[in-house]
């Protein structure tokens, strides 16, 4: 269809509508014209999504069955078993048994990338899934979230479009696991609601150092329900004990070459060695009055609630303490369902969540081939399960008797009549949760969803200067990969002018294009108070715990210096990893043979959090002829890591272009202190950032 045959307009919530003036109309698979492809059918502008919406149902049904058996999104994952312990009494908020103070609940957690296939790498620029299955004594509860608290879209009807746009382009099947291509940015630039999520996606949040150093979020607004059926709104947060930390872009690219399984290996080895990853579960709880008073809609998945407005309350601890026994049986076959919920927790009318509630069941049937996927051990509840569901492909249970329906009176005749309703079981809270929740059936978006830029502005302005530079540079890199669609970069920059004029100017300059006119906002953005909780650098913990320090040695390395560094790193709860030209090791100054943990050629410095170089004069001379050793020091410096070097190793540093700064030390106490952080003020000397 020619562009002149398309009429573009903004909807009630600022969403983009493209309508055919004539000719090629969008239809269902059965030829029924679709009048609105942006909004699901709801009972009122902020009400629940209606089951009769056959357009939504068909679209998501088809999308869920596009590929088998690999997950369409979140295909590459890593999983582990653990335990959740409730540490605070919130019985005034929720009657859920999982939150009973002192209660310990088995869990299974799966981390994942979103865009790539199962055979892609661990370290692309991508959102990470953070899904937790709680095997509670009241049934399974699945909290299926991401490492970012917001999402790209507001309504589930747009999810197939989002994923189609972000996945490999349909005609050429590339790029894999990345957004730096035409179709994603074409879609994003036409959908202003993506802007807040784009700020996060272009930040270092999507380049995690480790799955163990990554936050998690439930994304949606849920409800907690107490024993008196009083409901409160809630958002769920996972906070890593080790704090959050990310790599930088150049480092992430080199990690893909160094170790495709970097995150998977890191998680497995941490658990295997007893360094169990831990997170705190924290909640933000608020009521209807707070929700109605906000300048954004709490049911809008593109919005977050600043921690300064509703502080986090820690209510439990998650510990991963056991690796899987079989990757396929557990990590691949685990099936998470947002509909897996227990009494005391309930859904909100978030239209993105509402669509997920009836999408995931289709997905699991498609992937696992049977409605009985809940009988696979990793998915089976730990509490008793009774109902009248029978038969089906791969049925493994053997029910006895005739009772496969209810009501029945078989028990009165001496037969087993089977289970019955539980008055204290799960019941949806039916109290109204806001204005316009009920009313006419509408395919419309609430006007309260129309502000697409204020929280994007909040996120950007809450970052440090270095983080802002990374965001701007990420936009430049990604948009520079847009090919023939030359109208897309200016359109995206026009949107960014609503976020921050300096950001837009930096991106335009980086792309070498004139600064376009500001895009018209559906609702004018406003300034929110800066939130330090949104910045990685402001929240980063200066610690070596859970981090690895690479120590480069060669023949002649001083045994005393090496022992001192290893001891200091270990005492700081870090992991000392010896690297040498040969995996058999190096002969130290005292004549002993020090076995290496890794060979220099296969252990680049990007897999470590800090680097120490301890050489003799002869060893340094030999290393200066080794390109891998020069690159080892060069990359550690370029990736803003601490470098400790003894006096004899200084010529190697000079050849690698390592310049003195606060992060370049000797191998004494100053090194261990410096190794606990990154030195972002070094970066402008090393590369041009937008």
XYZ file of C-alpha atoms in Angstrom:
690
model
C 0.000 0.000 0.000
C 1.377 3.420 -0.900
C 2.033 5.796 1.965
C -0.510 8.265 0.550
C -3.220 5.625 1.063
C -2.583 5.568 4.826
C -4.132 8.010 7.246
C -2.214 8.400 10.527
C -3.780 9.699 13.709
C -3.295 9.576 17.472
C -5.749 7.752 19.678
C -7.255 8.623 23.027
C -4.112 7.518 24.859
C -1.666 8.956 22.331
C -1.175 5.649 20.510
C -0.455 5.672 16.769
C -3.281 4.521 14.477
C -2.582 3.906 10.797
C -5.805 3.470 8.819
C -6.327 2.450 5.222
C -7.941 5.217 3.211
C -8.884 2.564 0.649
C -7.842 -0.835 -0.573
C -5.762 -3.181 1.574
C -7.567 -3.391 4.916
C -6.255 -5.272 7.941
C -8.469 -8.293 8.658
C -8.641 -11.344 10.892
C -7.624 -14.732 9.502
C -11.249 -15.156 8.501
C -11.443 -11.887 6.554
C -13.233 -9.727 9.128
C -11.956 -6.111 8.865
C -10.139 -4.917 12.007
C -11.132 -1.407 13.044
C -8.552 -0.943 15.820
C -5.269 -2.841 16.001
C -3.943 -0.873 18.975
C -6.382 -1.611 21.807
C -8.066 -4.664 23.228
C -11.787 -4.598 24.007
C -12.443 -3.518 27.599
C -15.331 -2.850 29.897
C -14.719 0.883 30.136
C -11.472 2.687 29.408
C -9.724 1.292 32.497
C -11.782 -1.869 32.943
C -10.836 -5.521 32.459
C -10.241 -6.947 28.999
C -13.240 -8.857 27.650
C -13.095 -12.514 26.657
C -15.296 -11.828 23.629
C -12.494 -9.870 21.947
C -11.939 -12.344 19.116
C -9.449 -9.996 17.405
C -7.118 -10.084 20.433
C -7.747 -13.786 20.957
C -6.956 -14.742 17.358
C -3.916 -12.492 17.127
C -2.289 -13.780 20.301
C -3.417 -17.369 19.665
C -1.661 -17.331 16.285
C 1.406 -15.598 17.726
C 1.713 -18.128 20.560
C 1.812 -20.981 18.040
C 4.260 -19.520 15.545
C 7.212 -21.656 16.549
C 7.721 -24.964 18.294
C 9.176 -26.139 20.534
C 11.538 -23.242 21.293
C 10.039 -20.355 23.227
C 9.154 -17.488 20.914
C 10.656 -15.031 23.385
C 12.929 -15.770 26.352
C 14.259 -18.808 24.455
C 17.762 -18.734 25.928
C 17.552 -19.277 29.640
C 19.425 -20.405 32.727
C 17.688 -21.872 35.754
C 18.304 -22.896 39.343
C 16.470 -24.165 42.404
C 16.283 -22.336 45.688
C 14.217 -21.234 48.621
C 12.225 -18.121 49.497
C 11.940 -17.165 53.162
C 9.370 -14.608 54.317
C 11.078 -12.257 56.758
C 8.379 -9.691 57.571
C 4.806 -9.980 58.782
C 2.480 -8.566 56.119
C -0.665 -10.376 57.231
C -2.377 -6.980 57.339
C -1.830 -6.802 53.574
C -2.038 -10.380 52.327
C -3.394 -13.715 53.505
C -1.032 -15.614 51.168
C 0.703 -18.412 53.054
C 3.935 -17.761 51.157
C 4.218 -14.442 53.049
C 3.782 -15.938 56.537
C 6.803 -14.732 58.498
C 9.331 -17.549 58.766
C 7.696 -19.591 55.984
C 10.203 -21.235 53.641
C 9.011 -22.024 50.130
C 10.810 -23.968 47.418
C 11.334 -21.998 44.220
C 12.646 -22.426 40.711
C 14.049 -19.349 38.945
C 14.709 -18.946 35.240
C 16.719 -16.023 33.861
C 16.669 -15.384 30.127
C 17.370 -13.085 27.235
C 14.319 -12.039 25.224
C 15.095 -11.533 21.545
C 17.600 -14.255 20.716
C 17.046 -17.943 20.016
C 18.051 -20.784 22.310
C 21.406 -21.009 20.549
C 22.292 -17.326 20.829
C 24.726 -15.807 23.318
C 24.337 -14.662 26.908
C 25.571 -11.085 26.592
C 23.688 -9.109 23.914
C 22.036 -5.759 24.556
C 18.696 -7.189 25.598
C 16.102 -7.222 28.327
C 16.530 -10.135 30.778
C 13.662 -12.259 31.980
C 13.431 -12.902 35.738
C 10.768 -15.575 36.350
C 10.188 -17.180 39.754
C 7.995 -20.219 40.414
C 7.013 -20.491 44.089
C 5.870 -23.998 45.083
C 3.672 -22.741 47.936
C 1.535 -24.921 50.188
C -1.505 -23.296 48.563
C -0.418 -24.027 44.995
C 2.090 -22.596 42.540
C 2.582 -18.848 42.262
C 4.534 -17.642 39.222
C 5.965 -14.121 39.318
C 6.997 -13.691 35.686
C 8.958 -10.477 35.244
C 12.039 -8.798 33.803
C 15.127 -6.943 34.984
C 13.474 -3.651 33.984
C 10.395 -2.330 35.830
C 8.564 -1.080 32.732
C 7.769 -2.436 29.270
C 7.600 -1.269 25.666
C 3.835 -1.379 25.189
C 0.659 -0.618 27.105
C -1.761 -3.153 25.626
C -1.201 -6.872 25.006
C -2.699 -6.636 21.533
C 0.573 -4.986 20.449
C 2.838 -7.745 21.771
C 2.952 -9.775 18.530
C 3.835 -6.591 16.625
C 6.578 -5.699 19.108
C 8.179 -9.118 18.969
C 7.871 -9.386 15.186
C 9.599 -6.016 14.903
C 12.405 -6.868 17.341
C 13.070 -10.388 16.087
C 15.142 -11.265 13.028
C 13.821 -9.505 9.947
C 11.401 -11.788 8.144
C 13.052 -11.761 4.718
C 16.677 -12.253 5.769
C 16.593 -13.959 9.203
C 19.052 -11.542 10.820
C 20.145 -9.906 13.044
C 19.974 -12.372 15.903
C 19.390 -11.203 19.484
C 19.558 -7.481 18.796
C 17.412 -4.407 18.222
C 19.895 -2.541 16.036
C 17.976 -2.932 12.784
C 15.290 -1.294 10.659
C 12.081 -2.975 11.711
C 12.475 -2.520 15.449
C 13.266 1.176 15.222
C 10.574 1.738 12.610
C 8.049 0.272 15.057
C 9.497 2.048 18.102
C 9.627 5.446 16.422
C 5.943 5.113 15.510
C 4.985 4.091 19.049
C 5.742 6.908 21.505
C 4.688 4.661 24.390
C 7.971 2.743 23.896
C 10.079 5.781 24.850
C 10.436 5.125 28.575
C 11.455 1.497 27.998
C 13.901 2.624 25.308
C 15.726 4.725 27.898
C 16.285 1.579 29.951
C 17.051 -0.575 26.914
C 19.728 1.869 25.736
C 21.235 2.054 29.228
C 23.694 -0.357 30.804
C 20.789 -2.132 32.545
C 20.645 -4.487 29.563
C 24.357 -5.336 29.809
C 24.425 -7.070 33.222
C 27.761 -8.173 34.636
C 26.094 -11.257 36.080
C 22.632 -12.683 36.585
C 23.549 -12.529 40.284
C 23.977 -8.752 40.068
C 20.685 -7.988 38.359
C 17.483 -6.551 39.734
C 14.115 -8.079 38.935
C 10.636 -6.590 38.703
C 7.084 -7.894 38.426
C 6.515 -5.012 35.931
C 2.739 -4.921 36.393
C 0.657 -3.547 39.219
C -0.842 -6.453 41.162
C -3.013 -6.588 44.284
C -2.487 -7.975 47.754
C -5.623 -9.180 49.535
C -5.870 -9.727 53.288
C -8.116 -12.060 55.282
C -10.851 -9.412 55.338
C -10.729 -9.160 51.518
C -9.248 -5.681 51.669
C -7.148 -5.117 48.548
C -4.039 -2.981 48.141
C -2.084 -2.290 44.977
C 1.448 -3.735 44.923
C 4.551 -3.793 42.757
C 7.210 -6.478 43.281
C 10.978 -5.858 43.252
C 13.924 -8.264 43.493
C 17.103 -6.617 44.856
C 20.399 -8.561 44.551
C 22.492 -8.904 47.689
C 25.642 -8.186 45.667
C 24.163 -4.982 44.250
C 23.672 -4.271 40.565
C 26.571 -3.997 38.146
C 26.851 -3.909 34.381
C 29.498 -4.280 31.738
C 30.126 -1.643 29.094
C 29.301 -2.064 25.416
C 32.774 -2.840 24.092
C 33.258 -5.337 26.900
C 29.926 -7.030 26.144
C 30.893 -7.403 22.487
C 34.179 -9.046 23.443
C 32.482 -11.271 25.996
C 30.370 -12.688 23.165
C 33.587 -13.793 21.507
C 35.260 -14.907 24.732
C 32.445 -16.960 26.227
C 28.992 -17.444 24.709
C 27.855 -18.924 28.027
C 29.297 -16.242 30.292
C 26.185 -15.663 32.417
C 25.111 -19.302 32.455
C 28.582 -20.416 33.546
C 28.839 -17.681 36.181
C 25.512 -18.694 37.755
C 26.294 -22.408 37.686
C 29.769 -21.994 39.158
C 28.610 -19.628 41.904
C 26.021 -22.141 43.110
C 28.384 -25.069 42.609
C 31.003 -23.459 44.858
C 28.541 -22.473 47.575
C 28.482 -18.745 46.771
C 24.695 -18.840 46.675
C 23.092 -15.876 44.875
C 20.616 -13.981 47.023
C 17.926 -11.373 46.445
C 15.583 -9.479 48.706
C 11.916 -9.397 47.722
C 10.628 -5.887 48.284
C 7.204 -4.426 47.664
C 5.704 -1.043 46.964
C 2.204 -0.964 48.436
C -0.299 1.818 47.798
C -4.020 2.390 47.757
C -6.582 3.721 45.322
C -6.288 7.259 46.685
C -2.547 7.316 45.950
C -3.141 5.806 42.498
C -5.755 8.406 41.605
C -3.504 11.253 42.783
C -0.618 10.386 40.446
C -0.007 12.191 37.139
C 0.342 8.777 35.459
C -1.808 5.638 35.471
C -0.609 2.834 37.758
C -2.205 0.332 35.352
C 0.122 1.500 32.572
C 3.025 -0.963 32.212
C 5.206 1.753 30.655
C 5.265 3.578 34.004
C 7.009 2.955 37.310
C 6.366 4.339 40.762
C 9.456 6.182 42.033
C 10.875 4.693 45.214
C 10.985 8.194 46.635
C 7.172 8.304 46.414
C 6.553 4.771 47.707
C 9.630 3.363 49.474
C 10.450 -0.303 49.114
C 9.565 -2.621 51.990
C 11.652 -5.798 52.206
C 9.488 -8.834 52.988
C 11.627 -11.845 52.145
C 14.845 -13.366 50.859
C 15.415 -15.557 47.816
C 18.442 -17.866 47.817
C 19.447 -20.022 44.846
C 21.220 -23.049 46.300
C 20.948 -25.934 43.817
C 21.767 -26.260 40.147
C 19.485 -28.240 37.873
C 20.159 -31.937 37.412
C 19.062 -31.904 33.786
C 18.843 -28.744 31.692
C 16.121 -29.986 29.363
C 13.910 -31.591 31.980
C 13.978 -28.525 34.210
C 15.164 -25.272 32.619
C 13.669 -25.984 29.185
C 10.448 -27.657 30.299
C 9.573 -25.254 33.087
C 6.326 -23.481 32.206
C 5.582 -20.139 33.842
C 2.027 -18.825 33.872
C 0.974 -15.385 35.141
C -2.348 -17.083 35.902
C -0.617 -19.239 38.522
C -1.648 -17.238 41.560
C -2.651 -18.022 45.145
C -5.192 -16.627 47.618
C -3.894 -13.302 48.914
C -2.537 -12.125 45.553
C -4.698 -10.858 42.699
C -4.552 -9.175 39.300
C -5.129 -5.562 38.362
C -6.761 -4.352 35.150
C -3.418 -3.563 33.514
C -4.302 -4.331 29.852
C -0.854 -5.797 29.189
C -1.193 -8.145 32.164
C -4.751 -9.027 31.182
C -3.568 -10.187 27.763
C -0.738 -12.226 29.310
C -3.271 -14.002 31.499
C -4.803 -15.755 28.568
C -1.785 -15.910 26.290
C 0.616 -18.045 28.315
C -1.575 -21.135 28.552
C -1.660 -21.370 24.757
C 2.106 -20.997 24.648
C 2.732 -23.903 27.006
C 0.381 -26.187 25.072
C 2.238 -25.318 21.881
C 5.690 -25.854 23.357
C 5.101 -28.893 25.535
C 2.493 -30.584 23.361
C -0.127 -31.399 25.937
C -2.586 -29.869 28.350
C -0.937 -32.089 30.964
C 2.292 -30.059 31.039
C 1.562 -29.371 34.715
C 2.448 -33.018 35.447
C 6.074 -32.547 34.342
C 8.000 -32.622 37.651
C 9.447 -29.107 37.345
C 5.918 -27.708 36.881
C 4.056 -29.909 39.344
C 2.825 -28.271 42.566
C 4.313 -29.492 45.849
C 0.908 -29.358 47.535
C -1.946 -31.832 46.873
C -3.784 -31.331 43.570
C -7.358 -32.533 42.937
C -9.809 -31.767 40.143
C -11.905 -33.407 37.454
C -9.628 -32.722 34.479
C -9.106 -36.076 32.761
C -7.228 -37.791 29.957
C -5.398 -35.797 27.292
C -2.091 -36.416 25.545
C 0.640 -37.836 27.827
C -1.640 -38.272 30.825
C 0.449 -39.888 33.573
C -2.045 -39.912 36.440
C -4.423 -42.824 36.878
C -7.655 -41.532 38.464
C -9.877 -44.199 39.968
C -13.656 -44.394 40.096
C -16.398 -42.769 38.068
C -16.265 -39.260 39.503
C -15.107 -36.969 36.697
C -17.816 -34.341 37.106
C -19.539 -32.310 39.814
C -21.937 -31.820 41.339
C -22.477 -35.540 41.862
C -24.045 -37.739 44.520
C -21.751 -40.725 44.122
C -20.572 -40.494 47.730
C -24.117 -41.198 48.914
C -23.832 -44.547 47.178
C -20.510 -45.467 48.717
C -18.300 -44.233 45.886
C -15.589 -41.581 45.916
C -17.318 -38.389 44.836
C -14.104 -36.417 44.273
C -13.175 -32.859 45.316
C -15.517 -29.906 45.800
C -15.296 -26.095 45.878
C -13.281 -24.450 48.639
C -15.002 -21.359 50.106
C -11.625 -20.117 51.343
C -9.997 -20.647 47.972
C -8.934 -18.032 45.468
C -11.578 -15.410 44.723
C -11.131 -12.323 42.604
C -11.560 -9.087 44.516
C -14.548 -7.410 42.889
C -14.281 -3.976 44.465
C -13.785 -1.088 42.037
C -10.170 0.067 41.803
C -10.542 3.382 40.058
C -12.673 5.628 37.867
C -13.912 4.400 34.494
C -13.344 0.769 35.428
C -16.767 -0.290 34.219
C -19.011 1.050 31.521
C -19.648 0.507 27.824
C -17.636 -2.033 25.894
C -14.946 0.049 24.267
C -11.950 -0.499 22.070
C -10.197 2.544 23.452
C -7.187 3.517 25.544
C -7.642 5.579 28.660
C -6.406 9.173 28.422
C -4.468 8.493 31.623
C -2.090 6.390 29.503
C -1.263 9.268 27.146
C 1.911 10.595 28.794
C 4.733 8.668 27.136
C 7.683 10.895 28.009
C 7.690 12.145 31.623
C 9.007 8.928 33.117
C 11.496 8.515 30.263
C 12.723 12.008 31.198
C 12.837 10.995 34.866
C 14.943 7.938 34.045
C 17.402 9.835 31.829
C 17.874 12.759 34.204
C 18.397 10.382 37.150
C 21.514 8.886 35.531
C 25.106 9.990 36.072
C 26.884 11.840 33.253
C 28.623 8.621 32.256
C 25.360 6.675 32.149
C 23.733 9.424 30.076
C 26.634 9.220 27.644
C 26.128 5.471 27.355
C 22.414 5.933 26.643
C 23.062 8.564 23.972
C 25.795 6.431 22.402
C 23.520 3.390 22.412
C 20.837 5.286 20.514
C 23.469 6.405 18.003
C 24.780 2.870 17.533
C 21.346 1.292 17.177
C 19.903 3.949 14.880
C 23.034 3.907 12.726
C 22.119 0.309 11.896
C 18.821 1.416 10.347
C 19.253 0.954 6.610
C 16.926 2.174 3.880
C 14.279 3.592 6.218
C 15.894 7.016 6.338
C 12.849 8.637 7.946
C 13.184 6.466 11.059
C 16.220 8.056 12.806
C 14.838 11.623 12.540
C 11.463 10.399 13.776
C 13.094 8.736 16.775
C 15.170 11.831 17.568
C 12.002 13.937 17.289
C 10.488 11.738 20.006
C 13.626 12.073 22.142
C 13.272 15.862 22.152
C 10.285 15.293 24.447
C 12.596 13.441 26.839
C 15.610 15.730 26.935
C 16.835 18.299 24.429
C 20.491 17.584 25.162
C 19.958 13.846 24.607
C 18.234 14.484 21.292
C 20.971 16.871 20.160
C 23.704 14.385 21.089
C 21.993 11.590 19.172
C 21.385 13.786 16.128
C 25.019 14.918 16.147
C 26.202 11.325 16.528
C 24.091 10.288 13.543
C 25.154 13.313 11.514
C 21.591 14.479 10.859
C 19.916 17.855 11.458
C 17.960 18.140 14.689
C 14.338 17.508 13.621
C 11.304 19.324 14.942
C 10.025 18.022 18.244
C 7.342 15.339 17.865
C 3.936 16.384 19.121
C 3.262 14.713 22.457
C -0.183 13.286 23.135
C 0.199 14.768 26.596
C 2.891 17.299 27.449
C 5.580 15.784 29.675
C 6.415 17.241 33.051
C 9.455 17.107 35.317
C 9.542 14.593 38.153
C 12.083 14.685 41.014
C 15.308 12.856 40.192
C 15.391 9.290 41.560
C 18.810 7.900 42.504
C 17.222 4.435 42.664
C 17.104 4.415 38.839
C 20.877 4.738 38.417
C 23.247 1.782 38.399
C 26.256 3.905 39.333
C 24.560 5.631 42.254
C 23.400 2.279 43.675
C 26.493 0.205 42.936
C 28.119 -1.513 45.907
C 31.883 -1.105 46.193
C 32.636 -4.720 46.999
C 34.683 -7.587 45.659
C 32.219 -10.167 46.921
C 31.015 -12.279 44.036
C 33.535 -10.665 41.670
C 36.507 -12.285 39.948
C 40.032 -10.836 39.731
C 42.278 -12.061 36.928
C 45.960 -12.283 37.880
C 48.360 -12.514 34.945
C 51.669 -14.253 35.702
C 54.570 -15.725 33.736
C 57.810 -17.537 34.471
C 59.760 -15.687 37.139
C 56.755 -14.032 38.841
C 57.541 -13.182 42.452
C 55.921 -15.878 44.615
C 55.480 -13.529 47.585
C 53.729 -10.833 45.569
C 51.409 -13.389 43.999
C 50.512 -14.946 47.339
C 49.862 -11.496 48.842
C 47.443 -10.507 46.063
C 45.600 -13.836 46.121
C 45.228 -13.612 49.897
C 43.989 -10.017 49.798
C 41.423 -10.778 47.076
C 40.180 -13.865 48.913
C 39.881 -12.012 52.216
C 37.790 -9.393 50.413
C 35.467 -12.274 49.377
C 36.567 -12.053 45.756
C 37.674 -14.903 43.502
C 41.331 -14.917 42.461
C 41.879 -16.487 39.015
C 45.449 -17.192 37.897
C 46.105 -16.649 34.182
C 49.334 -17.721 32.485
C 50.600 -18.230 28.922
C 50.298 -21.996 29.450
C 47.538 -23.716 31.369
C 50.168 -25.906 33.012
C 51.282 -22.807 34.829
C 54.437 -20.792 35.372
C 57.625 -21.333 37.374
C 57.720 -18.741 40.169
C 60.716 -16.971 41.659
C 61.043 -19.554 44.460
C 61.218 -22.427 41.974
C 57.664 -23.651 42.601
C 55.266 -24.346 39.755
C 52.052 -22.290 39.943
C 49.267 -23.996 38.000
C 47.052 -21.600 36.068
C 43.251 -21.490 36.260
C 43.121 -20.332 32.669
C 45.329 -19.954 29.612
C 46.037 -16.404 28.502
C 44.699 -16.952 24.981
C 41.402 -18.277 26.321
C 40.990 -16.077 29.402
C 40.673 -12.474 28.195
C 40.391 -9.762 30.811
C 36.756 -9.038 29.928
C 35.681 -12.109 31.904
C 37.117 -10.569 35.088
C 36.057 -7.597 37.195
C 39.603 -6.366 37.829
C 43.087 -7.245 36.615
C 46.428 -7.740 38.364
C 49.678 -8.194 36.454
C 52.612 -9.630 38.405
C 55.689 -10.237 36.267
C 59.451 -10.429 36.473
C 61.559 -8.313 34.126
C 62.164 -11.356 31.911
C 58.514 -12.344 32.127
C 57.430 -8.836 31.135
C 59.786 -8.870 28.170
C 58.215 -12.147 27.044
C 54.675 -10.850 27.553
C 55.405 -7.734 25.490
C 55.820 -10.070 22.530
C 52.450 -11.687 23.211
C 49.574 -9.849 21.538
C 47.110 -11.535 23.910
C 48.934 -10.102 26.948
C 48.987 -6.585 25.509
C 45.290 -6.882 24.621
C 44.623 -8.266 28.126
C 45.904 -5.077 29.740
C 44.464 -2.818 27.040
C 40.952 -4.243 27.429
C 41.032 -4.103 31.221
C 41.917 -0.422 30.981
C 39.418 0.203 28.191
C 36.646 -1.472 30.160
C 37.285 0.894 33.054
C 38.525 -1.766 35.471
C 41.105 -1.485 38.196
C 44.565 -2.623 37.145
C 47.214 -3.534 39.696
C 50.736 -4.054 38.405
C 54.096 -4.557 40.054
C 57.118 -2.483 39.067
C 58.461 -5.041 36.599
C 55.153 -5.094 34.691
C 55.092 -1.359 33.968
C 56.570 -1.642 30.432
C 53.661 -3.916 29.468
C 51.190 -1.296 30.735
C 52.941 1.390 28.729
C 52.849 -0.709 25.545
C 49.132 -1.370 26.126
C 48.434 2.357 26.418
C 47.495 2.202 30.106
C 47.701 5.700 31.557
C 47.973 6.446 35.276
C 44.726 7.235 37.101
C 42.996 6.320 40.380
C 42.225 2.858 39.045
C 45.811 1.992 38.103
C 47.706 0.960 41.230
C 50.508 -1.235 42.498
C 49.633 -4.697 43.783
C 49.297 -3.681 47.411
C 46.273 -2.718 49.487
C 45.284 0.071 47.085
C 44.589 -2.496 44.371
C 42.010 -4.494 46.325
C 40.256 -1.270 47.291
C 40.207 -0.084 43.667
C 39.154 -3.509 42.353
C 35.734 -3.125 43.981
C 34.589 -0.523 41.454
C 34.843 0.793 37.904
C 36.439 4.066 36.865
C 33.957 5.758 34.575
C 35.791 9.079 34.567
C 38.466 7.299 32.511
C 36.120 6.683 29.587
C 36.241 10.058 27.774
C 39.993 9.517 27.281
C 39.374 6.180 25.577
C 36.448 6.524 23.221
C 34.163 9.098 21.702
C 30.728 9.031 23.302
C 27.668 10.852 22.084
